[in-house]
Coordinates of C-alpha atoms in Angstrom, one line a residue:
X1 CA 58.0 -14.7 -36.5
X2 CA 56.2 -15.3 -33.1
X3 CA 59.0 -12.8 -31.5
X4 CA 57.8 -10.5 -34.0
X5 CA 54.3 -10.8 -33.0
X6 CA 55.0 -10.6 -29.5
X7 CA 57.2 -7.8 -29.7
X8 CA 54.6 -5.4 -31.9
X9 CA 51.6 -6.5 -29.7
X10 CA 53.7 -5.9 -26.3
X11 CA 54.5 -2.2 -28.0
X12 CA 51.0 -1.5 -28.9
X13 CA 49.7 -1.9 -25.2
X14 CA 52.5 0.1 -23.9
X15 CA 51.9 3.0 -26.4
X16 CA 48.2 2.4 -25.6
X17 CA 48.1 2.4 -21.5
X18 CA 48.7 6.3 -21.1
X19 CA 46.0 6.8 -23.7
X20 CA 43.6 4.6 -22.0
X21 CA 44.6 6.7 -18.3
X22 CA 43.8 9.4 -19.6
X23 CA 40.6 8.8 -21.4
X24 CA 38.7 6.8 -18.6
X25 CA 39.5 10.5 -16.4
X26 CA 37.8 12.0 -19.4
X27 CA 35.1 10.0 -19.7
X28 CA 34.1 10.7 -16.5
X29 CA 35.0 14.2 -16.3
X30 CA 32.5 14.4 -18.9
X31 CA 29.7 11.9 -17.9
X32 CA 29.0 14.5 -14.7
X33 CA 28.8 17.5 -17.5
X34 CA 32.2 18.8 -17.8
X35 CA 34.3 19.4 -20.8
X36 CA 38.1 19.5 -19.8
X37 CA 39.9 20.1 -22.6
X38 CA 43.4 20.6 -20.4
X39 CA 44.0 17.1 -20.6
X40 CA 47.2 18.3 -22.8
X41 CA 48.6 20.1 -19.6
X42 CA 47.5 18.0 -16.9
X43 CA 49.5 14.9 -18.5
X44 CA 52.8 17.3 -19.3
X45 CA 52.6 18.0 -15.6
X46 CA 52.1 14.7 -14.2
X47 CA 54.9 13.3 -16.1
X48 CA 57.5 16.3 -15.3
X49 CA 56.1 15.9 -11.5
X50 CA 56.7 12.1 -11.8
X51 CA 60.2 12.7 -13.0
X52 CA 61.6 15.0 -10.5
X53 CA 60.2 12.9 -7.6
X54 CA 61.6 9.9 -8.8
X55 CA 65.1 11.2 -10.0
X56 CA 65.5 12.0 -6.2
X57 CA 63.8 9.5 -4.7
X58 CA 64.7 6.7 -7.1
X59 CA 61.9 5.6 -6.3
X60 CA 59.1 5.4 -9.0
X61 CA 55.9 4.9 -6.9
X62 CA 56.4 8.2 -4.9
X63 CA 56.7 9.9 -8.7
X64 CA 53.6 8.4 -9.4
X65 CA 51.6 9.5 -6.3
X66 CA 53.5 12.9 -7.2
X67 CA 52.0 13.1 -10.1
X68 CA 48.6 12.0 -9.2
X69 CA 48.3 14.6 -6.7
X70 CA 49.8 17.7 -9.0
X71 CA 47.4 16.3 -11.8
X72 CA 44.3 17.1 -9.1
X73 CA 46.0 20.4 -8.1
X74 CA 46.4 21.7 -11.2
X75 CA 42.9 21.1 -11.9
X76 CA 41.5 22.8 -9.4
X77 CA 42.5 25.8 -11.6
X78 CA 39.4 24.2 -13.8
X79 CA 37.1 22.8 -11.5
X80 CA 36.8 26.7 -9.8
X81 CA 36.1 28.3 -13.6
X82 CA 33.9 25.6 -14.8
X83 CA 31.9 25.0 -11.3
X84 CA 31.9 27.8 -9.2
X85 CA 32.4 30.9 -11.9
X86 CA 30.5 29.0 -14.2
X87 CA 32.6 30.4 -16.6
X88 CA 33.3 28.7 -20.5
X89 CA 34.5 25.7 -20.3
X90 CA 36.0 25.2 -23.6
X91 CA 38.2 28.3 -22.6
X92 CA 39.2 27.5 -19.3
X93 CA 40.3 23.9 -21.0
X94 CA 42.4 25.4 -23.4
X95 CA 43.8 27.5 -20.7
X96 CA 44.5 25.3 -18.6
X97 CA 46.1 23.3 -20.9
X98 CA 48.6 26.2 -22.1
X99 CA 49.1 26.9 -18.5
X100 CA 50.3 23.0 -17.6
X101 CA 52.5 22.9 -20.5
X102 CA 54.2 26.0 -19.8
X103 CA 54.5 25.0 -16.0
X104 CA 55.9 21.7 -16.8
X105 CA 58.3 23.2 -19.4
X106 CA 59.8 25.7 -17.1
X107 CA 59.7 23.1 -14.3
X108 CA 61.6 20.5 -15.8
X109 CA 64.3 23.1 -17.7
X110 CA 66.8 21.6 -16.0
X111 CA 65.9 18.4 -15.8
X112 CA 66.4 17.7 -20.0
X113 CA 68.8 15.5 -21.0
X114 CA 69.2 13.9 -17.1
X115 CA 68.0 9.6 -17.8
X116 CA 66.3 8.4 -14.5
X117 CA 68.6 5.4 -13.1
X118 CA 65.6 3.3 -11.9
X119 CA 62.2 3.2 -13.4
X120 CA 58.7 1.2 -13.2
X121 CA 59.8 -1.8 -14.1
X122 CA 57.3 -4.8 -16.0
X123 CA 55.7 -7.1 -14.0
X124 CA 55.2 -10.6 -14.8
X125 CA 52.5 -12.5 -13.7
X126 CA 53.9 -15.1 -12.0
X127 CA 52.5 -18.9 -14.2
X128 CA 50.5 -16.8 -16.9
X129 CA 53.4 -15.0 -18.3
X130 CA 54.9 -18.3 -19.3
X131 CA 52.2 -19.3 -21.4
X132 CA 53.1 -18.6 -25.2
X133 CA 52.5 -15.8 -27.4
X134 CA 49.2 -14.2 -26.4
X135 CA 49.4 -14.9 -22.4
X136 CA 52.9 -13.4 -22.7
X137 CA 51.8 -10.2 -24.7
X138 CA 49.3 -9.5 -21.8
X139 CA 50.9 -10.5 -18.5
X140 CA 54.6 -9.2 -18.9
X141 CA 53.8 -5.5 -18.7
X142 CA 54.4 -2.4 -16.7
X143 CA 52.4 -1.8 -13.7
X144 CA 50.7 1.1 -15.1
X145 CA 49.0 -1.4 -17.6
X146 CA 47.5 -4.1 -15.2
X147 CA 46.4 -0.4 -13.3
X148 CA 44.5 1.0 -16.3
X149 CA 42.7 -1.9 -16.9
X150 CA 42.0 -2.6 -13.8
X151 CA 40.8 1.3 -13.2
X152 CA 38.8 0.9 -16.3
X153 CA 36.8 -1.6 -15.1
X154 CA 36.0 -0.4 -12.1
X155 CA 35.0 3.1 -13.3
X156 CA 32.7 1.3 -15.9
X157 CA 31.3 -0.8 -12.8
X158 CA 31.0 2.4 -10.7
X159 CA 29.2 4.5 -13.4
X160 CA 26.9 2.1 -14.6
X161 CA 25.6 0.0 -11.3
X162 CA 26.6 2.0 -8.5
X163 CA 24.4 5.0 -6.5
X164 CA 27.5 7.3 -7.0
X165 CA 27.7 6.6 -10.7
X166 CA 23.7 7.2 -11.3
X167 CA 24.9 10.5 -9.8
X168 CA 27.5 11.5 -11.3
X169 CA 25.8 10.4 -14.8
X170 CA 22.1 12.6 -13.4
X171 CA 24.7 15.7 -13.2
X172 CA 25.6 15.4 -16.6
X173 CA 22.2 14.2 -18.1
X174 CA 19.8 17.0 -15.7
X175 CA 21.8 18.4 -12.9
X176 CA 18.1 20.4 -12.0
X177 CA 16.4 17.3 -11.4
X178 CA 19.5 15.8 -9.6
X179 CA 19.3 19.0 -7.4
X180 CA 16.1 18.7 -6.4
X181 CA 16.8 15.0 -5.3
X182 CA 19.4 16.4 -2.5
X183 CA 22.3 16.1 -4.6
X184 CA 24.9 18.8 -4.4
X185 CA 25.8 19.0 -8.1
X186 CA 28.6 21.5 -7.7
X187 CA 30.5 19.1 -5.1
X188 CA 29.8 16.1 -7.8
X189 CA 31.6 17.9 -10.5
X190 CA 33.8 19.3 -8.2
X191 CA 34.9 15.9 -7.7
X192 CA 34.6 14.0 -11.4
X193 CA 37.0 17.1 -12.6
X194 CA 40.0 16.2 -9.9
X195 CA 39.6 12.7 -10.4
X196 CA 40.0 13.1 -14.3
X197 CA 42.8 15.3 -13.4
X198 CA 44.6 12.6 -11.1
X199 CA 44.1 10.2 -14.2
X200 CA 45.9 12.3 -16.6
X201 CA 48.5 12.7 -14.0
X202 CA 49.0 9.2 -14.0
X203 CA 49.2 9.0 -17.7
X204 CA 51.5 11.5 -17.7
X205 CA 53.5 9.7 -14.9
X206 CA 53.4 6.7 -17.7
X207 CA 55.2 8.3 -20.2
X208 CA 58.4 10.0 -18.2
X209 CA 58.9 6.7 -15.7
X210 CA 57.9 3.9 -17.5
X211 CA 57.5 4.4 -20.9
X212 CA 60.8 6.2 -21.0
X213 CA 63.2 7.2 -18.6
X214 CA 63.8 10.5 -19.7
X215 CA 62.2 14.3 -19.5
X216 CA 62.0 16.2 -22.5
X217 CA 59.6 19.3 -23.0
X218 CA 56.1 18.5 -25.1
X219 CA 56.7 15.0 -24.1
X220 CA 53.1 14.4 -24.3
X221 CA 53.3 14.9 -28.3
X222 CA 49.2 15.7 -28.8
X223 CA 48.1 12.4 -26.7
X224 CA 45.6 14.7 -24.8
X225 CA 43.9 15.9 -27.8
X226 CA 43.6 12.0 -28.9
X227 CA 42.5 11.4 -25.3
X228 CA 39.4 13.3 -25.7
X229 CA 38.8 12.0 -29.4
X230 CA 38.8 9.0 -27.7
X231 CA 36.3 9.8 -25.1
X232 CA 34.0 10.3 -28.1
X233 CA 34.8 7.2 -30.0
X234 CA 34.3 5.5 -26.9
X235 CA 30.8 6.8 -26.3
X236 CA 31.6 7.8 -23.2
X237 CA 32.0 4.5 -21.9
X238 CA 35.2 3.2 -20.3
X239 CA 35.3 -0.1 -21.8
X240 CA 34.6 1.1 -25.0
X241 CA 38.0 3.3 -24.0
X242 CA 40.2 0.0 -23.8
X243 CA 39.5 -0.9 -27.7
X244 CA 40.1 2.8 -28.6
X245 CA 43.0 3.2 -26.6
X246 CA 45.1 0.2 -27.5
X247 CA 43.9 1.0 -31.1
X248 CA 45.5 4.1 -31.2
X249 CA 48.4 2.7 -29.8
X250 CA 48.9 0.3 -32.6
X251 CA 49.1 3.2 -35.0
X252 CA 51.9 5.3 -32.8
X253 CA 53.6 1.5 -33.2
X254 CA 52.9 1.8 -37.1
X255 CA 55.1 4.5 -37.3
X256 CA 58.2 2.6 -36.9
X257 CA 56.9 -0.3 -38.6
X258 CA 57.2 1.3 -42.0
X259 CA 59.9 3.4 -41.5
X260 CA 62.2 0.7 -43.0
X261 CA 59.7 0.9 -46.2
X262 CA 61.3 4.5 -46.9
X263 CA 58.3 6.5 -46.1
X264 CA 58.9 9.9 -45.0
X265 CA 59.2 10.1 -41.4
X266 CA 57.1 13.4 -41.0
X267 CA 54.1 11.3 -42.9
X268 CA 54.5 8.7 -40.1
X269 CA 54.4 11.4 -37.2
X270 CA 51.4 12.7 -38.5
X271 CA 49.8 8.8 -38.6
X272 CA 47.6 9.1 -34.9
X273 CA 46.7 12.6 -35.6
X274 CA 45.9 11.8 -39.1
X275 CA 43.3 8.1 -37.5
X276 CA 41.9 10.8 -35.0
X277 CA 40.6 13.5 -36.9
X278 CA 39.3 10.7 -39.3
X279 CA 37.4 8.9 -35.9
X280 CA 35.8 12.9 -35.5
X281 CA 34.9 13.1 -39.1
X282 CA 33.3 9.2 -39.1
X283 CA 31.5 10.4 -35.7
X284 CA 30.4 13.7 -37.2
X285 CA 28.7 12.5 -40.2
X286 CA 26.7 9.6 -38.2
X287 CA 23.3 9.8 -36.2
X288 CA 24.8 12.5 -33.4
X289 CA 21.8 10.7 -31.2
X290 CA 23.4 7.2 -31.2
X291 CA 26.3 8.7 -29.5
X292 CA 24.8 8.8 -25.9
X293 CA 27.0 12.6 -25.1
X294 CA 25.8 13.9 -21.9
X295 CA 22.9 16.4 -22.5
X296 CA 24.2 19.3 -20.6
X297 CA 28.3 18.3 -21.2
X298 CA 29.8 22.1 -21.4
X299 CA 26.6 23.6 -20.5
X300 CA 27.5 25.7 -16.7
X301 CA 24.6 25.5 -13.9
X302 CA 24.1 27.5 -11.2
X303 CA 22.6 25.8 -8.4
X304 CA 19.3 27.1 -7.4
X305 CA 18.8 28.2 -11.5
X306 CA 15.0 27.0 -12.2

């Protein structure tokens, strides 16, 4: 029974971890004012870039970086729409989304069928992850997961107590008044948008070299759409993210739980799509001003606009 435990808990936080990359990008993506709603693409084209790198390089920390770097790329594509056209966001999201999943698909053509020989191995923490049951669930994991809690921590720390954070969360709030304090607004969300983008590359990066060794086209199955219900649930807050995330990641687990039960296997697919319109309904019909959403999230601004 304990191996049982073990085993479902140590699934749930690996089919958790590229949820919860993903969402701490988006929250603070969205905390400076920006809606990206590419996350979709971003995270098909980190994980294709992550798996070309590192089926040459057998080496799965270059694929990483790789990915990183083409997630900030890529959304550049959105940064220049949403910042400097001041075009619709919503739009260029979606965009930018069917652009990344068409790149990655054409990209990693080739690639399908080809297993990786090497990938990011789990870590154990050397003492901890011989303690029993509930030590071992959390400290005999993949890299990727020590990283995404680690890196939601510190952007929770950074938003909420740092100068750089009160900045990024004034752009989102009242980028007019931000302006007028000296703060270049545009460069601000220039930035949140490419860091969000290198997060979803690293989620992305999760799935193809860690989570599986393997390419296959629309790997990402819908986890960028949950990644921004998430951001939501989370109330924009990255520690919030970590429940949500791991959450979520229970009920992709769930699926294969109850197969045996002789449930139909399409019912089970549509199980974490199912939990997050639910989370959007349950959000929607409470008190929209307990959520704490950015005031101007998806609202352009010019600089200089009184």
């Amino acid at each position: 029974m304990e191996d049982i435990i073990v085993s479902v808990a140590q699934r749930t936080l690996i089919a958790g971890t590229p949820l919860l990359l993903g969402t701490i990008g988006e929250v603070i993506c969205e905390r400076s004012g920006i809606l990206n709603l590419g996350v979709e693409g971003v995270m098909s084209v980190g994980a294709v870039t992550a798996f070309i790198v590192t089926f040459y390089t057998q080496n799965p920390w270059l694929g990483l970086m790789a990915a990183i770097l083409a997630g900030m790329m890529i959304s550049v594509i959105h940064a220049f729409a949403s910042v400097s056209l001041q075009s619709n966001q919503v739009v260029s999201g979606l965009a930018l989304t069917m652009l990344g999943l068409g790149i990655s698909g054409l990209a990693g053509k080739s690639y399908v069928g080809k297993p990786l020989t090497v990938k990011m191995n789990t870590f154990a923490v050397p003492y901890l992850a011989d303690i029993p049951i509930v030590w071992k669930i959390f400290f005999d994991q993949s890299p990727f997961f020590y990283m995404a809690l680690l890196l939601a921590l510190a952007a929770w720390f950074t938003l909420e107590y740092t100068e750089l954070g009160i900045k990024i969360r004034s752009a989102g709030e009242n980028p007019k008044a931000t302006e007028a304090q000296g703060v270049n607004v545009a460069l601000i969300r220039y930035g949140c948008i490419l860091l969000g983008g290198g997060f979803s590359g690293m989620a992305g990066a999760n799935l193809s070299i860690s989570y599986s060794k393997s390419w296959i086209e629309g790997m990402t199955a819908g986890r960028g759409w949950i990644v921004i219900a998430l951001t939501i649930f989370a109330l924009w807050n990255p520690m919030r993210a970590v429940i949500g995330a791991f959450l979520f990641g229970g009920i992709f687990v769930l699926q294969y739980l109850l197969q045996p039960l002789g449930i139909s296997p399409n019912f089970l697919a549509m199980l974490p799509y199912l939990a997050t319109l639910l989370v959007l309904l349950m959000i929607g019909l409470g008190d929209s001003k307990k959520l704490n959403a950015p005031a101007m999230l998806g609202e352009p601004y010019k600089r200089g606009e009184r």
